[in-house]
Amino acid sequence: MDEERALYIVRAGEAGAIERVLRDYSDKHRATFKFESTDEDKRKKLCEGIFKVLIKDIPTTCQVSCLEVLRILSRDKKVLVPVTTKENMQILLRLAKLNELDDSLEKVSEFPVIVESLKCLCNIVFNSQMAQQLSLELNLAAKLCNLLRKCTDRKFINDIKCFDLRLLFLLSLLHTDIRSQLRYELQGLPLLTQVLESAFSIKWTDEYESAIDHNGPPLSPQETDCAIEALKALFNVTVDSWKVHKESDSHQFRVMAAVLRHCLLIVGPTEDKTEELHSNAVNLLSNVPVSCLDVLICPLTHEETAQEATTLDELPSNKTAEKETVLKNNTMVYNGMNMEAIHVLLSFMEKRIDKGSSYREGLTPVLSLLTECSRAHRNIRKFLKDQVLPPLRDVTNRPEVGSTVRNKLVRLMTHVDLGVKQIAAEFLFVLCKERVDSLLKYTGYGNAAGLLAARGLLAGGRGDNWYSEDEDTDTEEYKNAKPNINLITGHLEEPMPNPIDEMTEEQKEYEAMKLVNMLDKLSREELLKPMGLKPDGTITPLEEALNQYSVIEETSSDTD
């Protein structure tokens, strides 16, 4: 009924009547996302009628009402099939000021029309494959970049920027060819980075350092939304950067990483918005070549260095571990470097662990990022080791029991999701400089067995990557407890009586044969398969492992 009345007025009425009836329709269906199939034809005709009205010379308020209804109707994919034509797309491009002939955005009265046109284009491109093809034909990505350049430094048109960026994100998501066009032809990387700089109001103090006001106001909702859309678009543009990184791109990636560092150190209008902002920053940092991530940390200024020295002197001399990391004027400092951004990433990771769900989507990106940073940058690894795996003192509890970051990560090493447990174990392994003995000290053999089996390190040793040779220092408490630590569980156990001490030799023989028979039965019924270690440290069926060792022994005897 609503569609019939609206369609009648749109076809026969004047601008004022059209505006009133469409405003009523928009108010009534603003939250409608599912439509009745019986009125499908009427909605198609209403869409066609609205496009015919939009080509006329009508007041701005009437244009806004038409576009609002068109945006609501464009949520229905079936309605878009007959109305998604090149002519109709061009109408929306003209109203959104996306034609190349439009040189400026001077008329503030036109801004609502531009915003609503961009919203319509977002819905239509997302829901219609025909519109996606037409966007390529009409070179929509280039037009969006041109509009973005017009409003980069105009804070009062953030809504236009926001939906321009959202449409760029959708296009680069749906068409891989547009990613390449944005990256190289349209210079999307510096353009979108500049959008972030504008949203964050960044003031540079050095080539890759920005001024951070910890007491400043949070980002406004509009600035936050613009930044999030820009981060998502940049993620698509740079999604393959780690594979095709060129030396000439280093500067641009370092600038982007410095902007992302600034992003991590500011907050949005709400806690949820801050987490969303930081989550998209983490995703984008995963695309930055790891060699450019050193800008996440920066040396202290002369004043900060003097403050750090004062703080270190104030700490007791016996607190050697704590003296490595100090907090001065809200700045996390380690070894003369500002570690605020890394500390934010670590806190973000812990919050995602505490959520207890969606680990693969929410946790693995930040864990993977921290792992690669630790592998490539010594100062970052040492800082994270100090925070996650501090020197052991109390080993009375199992490594997975407790509320520290270490306890939480060790619990993830036996998670049911293979990807989650692999990246958690890899992170801890890298913090231990890929040394098996160091990893086992913090996790226990049982928790680390999966990683060691996959890496062929069950027999011990270390990984393939090179790390500095500085040694870990054990505390006196750990040294005293070490002889009684259970290597499998990784915690202190009191010596237990040996159950066979009071058995006779006949009883021991009987129990041994009973165990052999039980294992033999399980093996023959294929409920249990005896395994052994090959010389390279990987697991293989026991027979094969014994054969390989026999061959090695024969070869050695022949050589002798």
Coordinates of C-alpha atoms in Angstrom, one line a residue:
M1 CA 0.0 0.0 0.0
D2 CA 2.8 2.4 0.9
E3 CA 4.5 1.6 -2.4
E4 CA 1.3 2.2 -4.5
R5 CA 0.7 5.7 -2.9
A6 CA 4.4 6.7 -3.2
L7 CA 4.5 5.5 -6.8
Y8 CA 1.3 7.4 -7.7
I9 CA 2.6 10.7 -6.3
V10 CA 6.1 10.2 -7.9
R11 CA 4.6 9.7 -11.3
A12 CA 2.0 12.5 -11.2
G13 CA 2.8 14.9 -8.4
E14 CA 4.9 18.0 -8.1
A15 CA 8.1 18.3 -6.1
G16 CA 6.6 19.3 -2.8
A17 CA 4.1 16.4 -2.8
I18 CA 6.8 14.0 -3.9
E19 CA 9.1 15.2 -1.1
R20 CA 6.3 14.8 1.5
V21 CA 5.2 11.3 0.5
L22 CA 8.8 10.0 0.2
R23 CA 9.7 11.5 3.6
D24 CA 6.8 9.6 5.1
Y25 CA 7.9 6.4 3.4
S26 CA 11.5 6.9 4.6
D27 CA 10.4 7.5 8.2
K28 CA 8.2 4.4 8.2
H29 CA 10.8 2.0 6.6
R30 CA 14.1 3.4 7.9
A31 CA 14.8 0.2 9.8
T32 CA 13.4 -2.2 7.2
F33 CA 15.9 -4.7 5.8
K34 CA 13.6 -7.5 4.7
F35 CA 10.8 -6.9 2.2
E36 CA 7.6 -8.7 1.2
S37 CA 8.1 -10.5 -2.1
T38 CA 4.4 -9.7 -3.1
D39 CA 5.3 -6.0 -3.5
E40 CA 8.5 -6.6 -5.5
D41 CA 7.2 -5.2 -8.8
K42 CA 5.9 -2.1 -7.1
R43 CA 9.3 -1.4 -5.5
K44 CA 11.0 -1.9 -8.9
K45 CA 8.6 0.7 -10.5
L46 CA 9.1 3.1 -7.5
C47 CA 12.9 2.9 -8.1
E48 CA 12.5 3.6 -11.8
G49 CA 10.2 6.5 -10.9
I50 CA 12.6 8.0 -8.5
F51 CA 15.4 8.0 -11.0
K52 CA 13.1 9.8 -13.5
V53 CA 12.5 12.5 -10.8
L54 CA 16.2 12.8 -10.0
I55 CA 17.1 13.9 -13.6
K56 CA 14.7 16.9 -13.2
D57 CA 15.5 20.3 -11.7
I58 CA 14.1 19.8 -8.2
P59 CA 14.9 21.4 -4.8
T60 CA 17.7 19.9 -2.8
T61 CA 15.4 18.8 0.0
C62 CA 13.4 16.8 -2.6
Q63 CA 16.6 15.2 -3.9
V64 CA 17.5 14.1 -0.4
S65 CA 14.1 12.5 0.1
C66 CA 14.3 10.6 -3.2
L67 CA 17.8 9.3 -2.4
E68 CA 16.8 8.3 1.1
V69 CA 14.0 6.1 -0.3
L70 CA 16.3 4.8 -3.0
R71 CA 18.9 3.8 -0.3
I72 CA 16.2 1.9 1.6
L73 CA 14.9 0.1 -1.6
S74 CA 18.5 -0.8 -2.7
R75 CA 18.8 -3.1 0.3
D76 CA 16.7 -5.6 -1.8
K77 CA 18.9 -7.3 -4.3
K78 CA 16.0 -8.3 -6.5
V79 CA 14.8 -4.8 -7.0
L80 CA 18.2 -3.7 -8.3
V81 CA 18.3 -6.0 -11.3
P82 CA 16.2 -3.9 -13.7
V83 CA 17.2 -0.4 -12.3
T84 CA 21.0 -0.9 -12.3
T85 CA 21.8 0.6 -15.6
K86 CA 24.7 2.8 -16.8
E87 CA 22.3 5.8 -17.1
N88 CA 21.1 5.4 -13.6
M89 CA 24.6 4.9 -12.2
Q90 CA 25.6 8.1 -14.0
I91 CA 22.8 10.0 -12.3
L92 CA 24.1 9.0 -8.9
L93 CA 27.7 9.8 -9.9
R94 CA 26.5 13.3 -10.9
L95 CA 24.6 13.9 -7.7
A96 CA 27.6 12.6 -5.6
K97 CA 29.9 15.2 -7.4
L98 CA 32.0 12.3 -8.8
N99 CA 32.1 13.7 -12.4
E100 CA 35.5 15.0 -13.3
L101 CA 34.0 18.4 -14.4
D102 CA 33.0 19.2 -10.8
D103 CA 36.0 21.1 -9.5
S104 CA 35.0 22.1 -6.0
L105 CA 32.7 21.4 -3.0
E106 CA 31.7 24.9 -2.1
K107 CA 27.9 24.7 -1.7
V108 CA 27.3 23.4 1.8
S109 CA 23.6 22.9 0.9
E110 CA 24.6 20.2 -1.5
F111 CA 26.5 18.1 1.1
P112 CA 23.4 16.1 2.2
V113 CA 22.7 15.1 -1.5
I114 CA 26.3 14.0 -1.9
V115 CA 26.3 11.9 1.2
E116 CA 23.0 10.2 0.4
S117 CA 24.1 9.5 -3.2
L118 CA 27.3 7.9 -1.9
K119 CA 25.2 5.8 0.5
C120 CA 23.0 4.6 -2.4
L121 CA 26.1 3.7 -4.4
C122 CA 27.5 1.7 -1.5
N123 CA 24.3 -0.4 -1.3
I124 CA 23.9 -0.8 -5.0
V125 CA 27.6 -1.8 -5.6
F126 CA 27.5 -4.2 -2.7
N127 CA 24.2 -5.9 -3.7
S128 CA 24.5 -5.9 -7.5
Q129 CA 27.0 -7.7 -9.7
M130 CA 25.9 -5.5 -12.6
A131 CA 26.7 -2.4 -10.7
Q132 CA 30.2 -3.8 -9.8
Q133 CA 30.9 -4.3 -13.5
L134 CA 29.6 -0.8 -14.3
S135 CA 31.8 0.7 -11.7
L136 CA 34.8 -0.7 -13.6
E137 CA 33.5 0.7 -16.9
L138 CA 32.8 4.1 -15.4
N139 CA 36.2 4.2 -13.6
L140 CA 34.5 4.8 -10.3
A141 CA 37.7 4.2 -8.2
A142 CA 39.5 7.1 -9.9
K143 CA 36.4 9.4 -9.4
L144 CA 36.3 8.5 -5.7
C145 CA 40.0 9.3 -5.3
N146 CA 39.5 12.6 -7.0
L147 CA 36.6 13.5 -4.7
L148 CA 38.7 12.4 -1.7
R149 CA 41.5 14.8 -2.7
K150 CA 39.0 17.7 -2.7
C151 CA 37.9 17.1 0.9
T152 CA 41.1 15.8 2.5
D153 CA 41.7 18.9 4.5
R154 CA 38.0 19.8 5.0
K155 CA 37.0 18.5 8.4
F156 CA 33.4 19.8 8.1
I157 CA 32.7 17.3 5.3
N158 CA 33.7 14.2 7.2
D159 CA 30.5 12.4 6.2
I160 CA 31.4 12.7 2.5
K161 CA 34.9 11.3 3.2
C162 CA 33.5 8.5 5.3
F163 CA 31.2 7.1 2.6
D164 CA 33.7 7.9 -0.2
L165 CA 36.2 5.7 1.7
R166 CA 33.5 3.0 2.4
L167 CA 32.8 2.8 -1.3
L168 CA 36.5 2.6 -2.1
F169 CA 36.8 -0.3 0.4
L170 CA 33.9 -2.2 -1.2
L171 CA 35.3 -1.8 -4.7
S172 CA 38.7 -2.9 -3.6
L173 CA 37.2 -5.8 -1.7
L174 CA 35.0 -7.0 -4.7
H175 CA 37.6 -6.4 -7.5
T176 CA 41.2 -7.4 -7.2
D177 CA 42.0 -5.4 -10.3
I178 CA 40.9 -2.2 -8.5
R179 CA 43.5 -2.9 -5.7
S180 CA 46.3 -2.8 -8.2
Q181 CA 44.8 0.4 -9.8
L182 CA 44.5 2.1 -6.4
R183 CA 48.0 1.1 -5.4
Y184 CA 49.9 2.1 -8.5
E185 CA 47.9 4.2 -10.9
L186 CA 45.9 6.3 -8.5
Q187 CA 48.6 6.5 -5.7
G188 CA 46.1 5.2 -3.2
L189 CA 48.7 4.4 -0.6
P190 CA 49.9 8.0 0.0
L191 CA 46.4 9.4 -0.5
L192 CA 44.7 7.1 2.1
T193 CA 47.7 7.7 4.5
Q194 CA 47.1 11.4 4.2
V195 CA 43.4 10.8 5.1
L196 CA 44.5 9.1 8.3
E197 CA 46.9 11.9 9.1
S198 CA 44.1 14.4 8.7
A199 CA 41.7 12.4 10.8
F200 CA 44.2 12.1 13.6
S201 CA 45.5 15.7 13.2
I202 CA 49.0 14.5 13.3
K203 CA 51.9 16.9 14.0
W204 CA 55.3 15.4 13.0
T205 CA 58.2 16.0 15.3
D206 CA 60.6 13.9 13.1
E207 CA 60.5 12.0 9.9
Y208 CA 58.7 9.1 11.4
E209 CA 57.7 10.5 14.8
S210 CA 54.5 12.3 15.8
A211 CA 53.6 14.3 18.8
I212 CA 51.3 12.4 21.2
D213 CA 49.1 14.3 23.7
H214 CA 48.1 11.7 26.3
N215 CA 45.8 14.2 28.0
G216 CA 44.2 15.4 24.8
P217 CA 40.5 14.8 23.9
P218 CA 39.4 11.5 22.3
L219 CA 38.7 11.4 18.5
S220 CA 35.2 12.5 17.6
P221 CA 32.7 9.8 16.3
Q222 CA 33.0 11.2 12.7
E223 CA 36.9 11.2 12.8
T224 CA 36.9 7.7 14.2
D225 CA 34.5 6.4 11.5
C226 CA 36.6 8.1 8.7
A227 CA 39.8 6.6 10.1
I228 CA 38.3 3.1 10.3
E229 CA 37.0 3.2 6.7
A230 CA 40.5 4.5 5.6
L231 CA 42.2 1.6 7.5
K232 CA 39.9 -0.9 5.8
A233 CA 40.6 0.5 2.4
L234 CA 44.3 0.6 3.0
F235 CA 44.2 -3.0 4.1
N236 CA 42.8 -4.1 0.7
V237 CA 45.3 -1.9 -1.2
T238 CA 48.3 -3.3 0.6
V239 CA 47.1 -6.9 1.1
D240 CA 49.9 -8.4 -1.0
S241 CA 52.6 -5.9 0.0
W242 CA 54.7 -8.4 2.0
K243 CA 55.2 -10.4 -1.2
V244 CA 56.0 -7.6 -3.7
H245 CA 57.7 -5.0 -1.4
K246 CA 60.3 -2.9 -3.3
E247 CA 63.0 -0.9 -1.6
S248 CA 61.6 2.3 -3.2
D249 CA 58.4 1.8 -1.2
S250 CA 60.1 1.7 2.2
H251 CA 59.6 5.4 2.9
Q252 CA 55.9 5.3 2.2
F253 CA 55.4 2.1 4.3
R254 CA 57.4 3.6 7.2
V255 CA 55.2 6.8 7.1
M256 CA 52.1 4.6 7.2
A257 CA 53.6 2.5 10.1
A258 CA 54.3 5.8 12.0
V259 CA 50.7 6.9 11.4
L260 CA 49.5 3.5 12.7
R261 CA 51.7 3.9 15.7
H262 CA 50.0 7.2 16.4
C263 CA 46.6 5.4 15.9
L264 CA 47.5 2.9 18.6
L265 CA 48.3 5.6 21.1
I266 CA 45.0 7.5 20.8
V267 CA 41.4 6.6 21.8
G268 CA 38.0 6.9 20.2
P269 CA 34.8 8.3 21.7
T270 CA 33.9 4.9 23.3
E271 CA 35.8 1.8 24.4
D272 CA 34.2 -0.3 21.6
K273 CA 35.1 2.3 19.0
T274 CA 38.7 2.4 20.3
E275 CA 38.9 -1.4 20.1
E276 CA 37.5 -1.4 16.5
L277 CA 40.0 1.3 15.5
H278 CA 43.0 -0.6 17.0
S279 CA 41.8 -3.9 15.5
N280 CA 41.8 -2.4 12.0
A281 CA 45.3 -0.8 12.7
V282 CA 46.6 -4.3 13.7
N283 CA 45.2 -5.8 10.5
L284 CA 46.9 -3.2 8.4
L285 CA 50.2 -3.5 10.3
S286 CA 50.2 -7.2 9.3
N287 CA 50.5 -6.0 5.7
V288 CA 53.5 -3.7 6.3
P289 CA 56.8 -5.3 5.4
V290 CA 58.4 -6.4 8.7
S291 CA 61.6 -4.4 8.0
C292 CA 59.5 -1.2 8.2
L293 CA 58.0 -2.0 11.6
D294 CA 61.0 -0.6 13.5
V295 CA 59.2 2.8 13.5
L296 CA 56.8 1.4 16.0
I297 CA 59.5 2.0 18.6
C298 CA 61.6 5.1 18.8
P299 CA 64.6 6.4 20.8
L300 CA 63.9 8.7 23.7
T301 CA 64.6 12.4 23.5
H302 CA 67.4 13.8 25.7
E303 CA 64.8 15.0 28.3
E304 CA 63.2 11.6 28.4
T305 CA 66.5 9.8 28.7
A306 CA 67.4 12.0 31.7
Q307 CA 64.0 11.2 33.3
E308 CA 64.6 7.5 32.7
A309 CA 68.0 7.6 34.3
T310 CA 66.4 9.3 37.4
T311 CA 63.8 6.6 37.6
L312 CA 66.3 3.8 37.3
D313 CA 68.3 5.2 40.1
E314 CA 65.2 5.3 42.3
L315 CA 64.7 1.6 41.9
P316 CA 66.4 -0.8 44.5
S317 CA 69.6 -2.3 43.2
N318 CA 68.3 -5.9 43.8
K319 CA 65.4 -5.3 41.3
T320 CA 67.5 -6.0 38.2
A321 CA 64.7 -7.3 36.0
E322 CA 62.4 -4.5 36.9
K323 CA 65.0 -1.9 36.1
E324 CA 64.9 -2.9 32.4
T325 CA 61.4 -1.5 32.0
V326 CA 60.2 1.7 33.6
L327 CA 57.1 3.8 33.3
K328 CA 57.7 7.5 33.3
N329 CA 55.1 10.2 32.4
N330 CA 52.8 7.6 30.9
T331 CA 55.7 6.4 28.6
M332 CA 56.7 2.7 28.6
V333 CA 60.5 2.7 28.2
Y334 CA 62.8 -0.3 27.6
N335 CA 66.5 -0.1 26.9
G336 CA 66.3 3.6 25.9
M337 CA 63.4 3.0 23.5
N338 CA 59.8 4.2 23.7
M339 CA 57.7 1.0 23.7
E340 CA 54.2 2.5 24.1
A341 CA 52.9 1.1 20.9
I342 CA 54.2 -2.4 21.5
H343 CA 52.7 -2.3 25.0
V344 CA 49.3 -1.3 23.5
L345 CA 49.5 -4.3 21.1
L346 CA 50.3 -6.6 24.0
S347 CA 47.3 -5.2 26.0
F348 CA 45.1 -5.6 23.0
M349 CA 46.2 -9.2 22.6
E350 CA 45.4 -9.9 26.2
K351 CA 41.9 -8.4 25.9
R352 CA 41.2 -10.6 22.9
I353 CA 42.4 -13.7 24.8
D354 CA 40.1 -12.7 27.8
K355 CA 37.1 -12.5 25.4
G356 CA 37.3 -16.3 25.0
S357 CA 35.7 -16.5 21.6
S358 CA 36.5 -15.8 17.9
Y359 CA 40.2 -16.4 18.4
R360 CA 40.9 -17.1 14.8
E361 CA 39.5 -13.8 13.6
G362 CA 40.2 -11.6 16.6
L363 CA 43.4 -13.0 18.2
T364 CA 45.6 -14.5 15.5
P365 CA 46.3 -11.2 13.6
V366 CA 47.8 -9.5 16.6
L367 CA 49.7 -12.7 17.7
S368 CA 51.1 -13.1 14.2
L369 CA 52.1 -9.4 14.2
L370 CA 53.9 -9.6 17.5
T371 CA 55.6 -12.8 16.4
E372 CA 57.0 -11.3 13.3
C373 CA 58.1 -8.1 15.1
S374 CA 59.9 -10.2 17.7
R375 CA 61.6 -12.3 15.1
A376 CA 62.9 -9.3 13.1
H377 CA 63.6 -6.7 15.8
R378 CA 65.7 -7.5 18.9
N379 CA 64.5 -4.7 21.1
I380 CA 60.9 -5.6 20.6
R381 CA 61.5 -9.2 21.3
K382 CA 63.4 -8.4 24.5
F383 CA 60.7 -6.1 25.7
L384 CA 58.0 -8.6 25.0
K385 CA 60.1 -11.4 26.7
D386 CA 60.4 -9.2 29.7
Q387 CA 56.6 -8.6 29.8
V388 CA 55.3 -12.1 28.8
L389 CA 58.1 -14.4 30.2
P390 CA 59.7 -12.6 33.1
P391 CA 62.3 -14.6 35.2
L392 CA 60.6 -17.5 36.9
R393 CA 60.3 -17.4 40.7
D394 CA 57.2 -19.3 41.8
V395 CA 57.0 -22.7 40.0
T396 CA 54.6 -24.4 42.3
N397 CA 51.7 -24.1 39.8
R398 CA 51.5 -25.6 36.3
P399 CA 52.4 -23.1 33.5
E400 CA 48.8 -23.0 32.2
V401 CA 47.4 -22.2 35.6
G402 CA 47.0 -18.6 36.6
S403 CA 46.0 -15.2 35.2
T404 CA 49.3 -13.8 33.8
V405 CA 49.8 -13.3 30.1
R406 CA 52.2 -16.3 30.1
N407 CA 49.5 -18.5 31.7
K408 CA 46.9 -17.5 29.1
L409 CA 49.2 -18.1 26.2
V410 CA 50.3 -21.5 27.5
R411 CA 46.7 -22.5 27.7
L412 CA 46.2 -21.6 24.1
M413 CA 49.1 -24.0 23.1
T414 CA 46.5 -26.9 23.6
H415 CA 43.5 -25.1 22.1
V416 CA 41.2 -27.1 19.8
D417 CA 41.8 -24.7 16.9
L418 CA 45.0 -25.7 15.2
G419 CA 45.8 -22.3 13.8
V420 CA 45.3 -20.6 17.2
K421 CA 47.5 -23.1 19.1
Q422 CA 50.2 -23.0 16.4
I423 CA 50.6 -19.2 16.4
A424 CA 50.4 -19.0 20.3
A425 CA 53.2 -21.6 20.5
E426 CA 55.2 -19.9 17.8
F427 CA 55.0 -16.6 19.6
L428 CA 56.4 -18.1 22.8
F429 CA 59.0 -20.0 20.9
V430 CA 60.3 -16.8 19.2
L431 CA 60.4 -15.0 22.6
C432 CA 62.6 -17.9 23.7
K433 CA 64.9 -17.3 20.7
E434 CA 63.7 -20.6 19.2
R435 CA 65.6 -22.6 21.9
V436 CA 63.8 -25.8 23.0
D437 CA 65.3 -25.8 26.5
S438 CA 64.2 -22.2 27.1
L439 CA 60.7 -22.9 25.8
L440 CA 60.3 -26.0 28.0
K441 CA 61.3 -24.1 31.1
Y442 CA 58.3 -21.7 30.6
T443 CA 55.7 -24.1 29.2
G444 CA 56.5 -27.7 30.1
Y445 CA 57.1 -30.5 27.6
G446 CA 53.5 -31.5 27.5
N447 CA 52.2 -28.1 26.3
A448 CA 55.1 -27.7 23.8
A449 CA 55.0 -31.2 22.3
G450 CA 52.7 -30.2 19.4
L451 CA 55.0 -27.4 18.2
L452 CA 58.2 -29.4 18.7
A453 CA 56.7 -32.4 16.8
A454 CA 55.8 -30.1 13.9
R455 CA 59.2 -28.5 13.8
G456 CA 61.1 -31.8 14.2
L457 CA 62.6 -30.7 17.6
L458 CA 61.3 -33.3 20.0
A459 CA 64.8 -34.4 20.6
G460 CA 65.8 -30.8 21.5
G461 CA 67.9 -28.2 19.7
R462 CA 66.8 -24.8 18.3
G463 CA 65.0 -23.4 15.3
D464 CA 66.4 -22.1 12.0
N465 CA 66.5 -18.4 12.7
W466 CA 69.5 -16.6 14.2
Y467 CA 69.2 -14.7 17.5
S468 CA 71.7 -12.9 19.7
E469 CA 73.7 -15.1 22.1
D470 CA 72.9 -13.3 25.3
E471 CA 72.0 -15.8 28.0
D472 CA 68.9 -16.0 30.1
T473 CA 69.5 -15.5 33.8
D474 CA 67.7 -17.8 36.2
T475 CA 66.5 -16.5 39.6
E476 CA 67.8 -18.1 42.8
E477 CA 64.3 -19.4 43.5
Y478 CA 64.2 -21.2 40.2
K479 CA 67.7 -22.7 40.6
N480 CA 66.8 -24.1 44.0
A481 CA 63.5 -25.6 42.7
K482 CA 64.9 -26.9 39.3
P483 CA 65.9 -30.4 40.5
N484 CA 62.3 -31.1 41.6
I485 CA 60.5 -29.6 38.5
N486 CA 58.5 -32.1 36.5
L487 CA 59.7 -31.6 32.9
I488 CA 56.4 -32.7 31.4
T489 CA 54.1 -30.5 33.4
G490 CA 56.7 -27.7 34.0
H491 CA 56.0 -27.2 37.7
L492 CA 57.4 -28.2 41.1
E493 CA 56.4 -31.6 42.4
E494 CA 57.4 -33.0 45.7
P495 CA 59.3 -36.3 45.4
M496 CA 56.8 -39.2 45.4
P497 CA 57.4 -42.8 46.7
N498 CA 58.3 -45.3 44.0
P499 CA 55.5 -47.9 43.8
I500 CA 57.8 -50.7 42.8
D501 CA 60.3 -50.2 45.6
E502 CA 58.3 -52.7 47.9
M503 CA 57.7 -55.2 45.1
T504 CA 59.5 -58.5 44.8
E505 CA 61.4 -59.4 41.6
E506 CA 58.6 -61.8 40.6
Q507 CA 55.9 -59.1 41.1
K508 CA 58.0 -56.6 39.0
E509 CA 58.4 -59.2 36.2
Y510 CA 54.6 -60.0 36.3
E511 CA 53.6 -56.3 36.1
A512 CA 56.1 -55.7 33.3
M513 CA 54.7 -58.6 31.2
K514 CA 51.2 -57.5 31.9
L515 CA 52.1 -54.0 30.5
V516 CA 53.8 -55.5 27.4
N517 CA 50.7 -57.7 26.7
M518 CA 48.3 -54.7 27.0
L519 CA 50.4 -52.6 24.7
D520 CA 50.7 -55.5 22.2
K521 CA 46.9 -55.9 22.2
L522 CA 46.3 -52.2 21.6
S523 CA 48.9 -52.2 18.8
R524 CA 47.4 -55.3 17.0
E525 CA 43.9 -53.8 17.2
E526 CA 45.3 -50.5 15.8
L527 CA 44.0 -48.6 18.8
L528 CA 47.6 -47.5 19.6
K529 CA 50.5 -47.2 17.3
P530 CA 54.0 -47.2 18.7
M531 CA 56.1 -44.2 17.5
G532 CA 59.7 -43.3 17.6
L533 CA 62.0 -40.4 16.8
K534 CA 63.9 -40.3 13.5
P535 CA 67.5 -39.0 13.5
D536 CA 66.1 -35.6 12.3
G537 CA 63.8 -35.3 15.3
T538 CA 60.5 -36.0 13.6
I539 CA 58.0 -38.7 14.7
T540 CA 57.6 -41.8 12.6
P541 CA 56.3 -45.4 13.3
L542 CA 58.6 -47.3 15.6
E543 CA 59.6 -49.9 13.1
E544 CA 60.7 -47.3 10.6
A545 CA 62.6 -45.3 13.2
L546 CA 64.5 -48.5 14.3
N547 CA 65.3 -49.4 10.7
Q548 CA 66.8 -45.9 10.1
Y549 CA 69.0 -46.1 13.2
S550 CA 70.2 -49.6 12.1
V551 CA 71.2 -48.2 8.7
I552 CA 73.1 -45.4 10.4
E553 CA 74.9 -47.9 12.7
E554 CA 75.9 -50.2 9.8
T555 CA 77.2 -47.2 7.8
S556 CA 79.3 -46.1 10.8
S557 CA 80.7 -49.6 11.3
D558 CA 81.6 -49.9 7.6
T559 CA 83.4 -46.5 7.8
D560 CA 85.4 -47.7 10.8

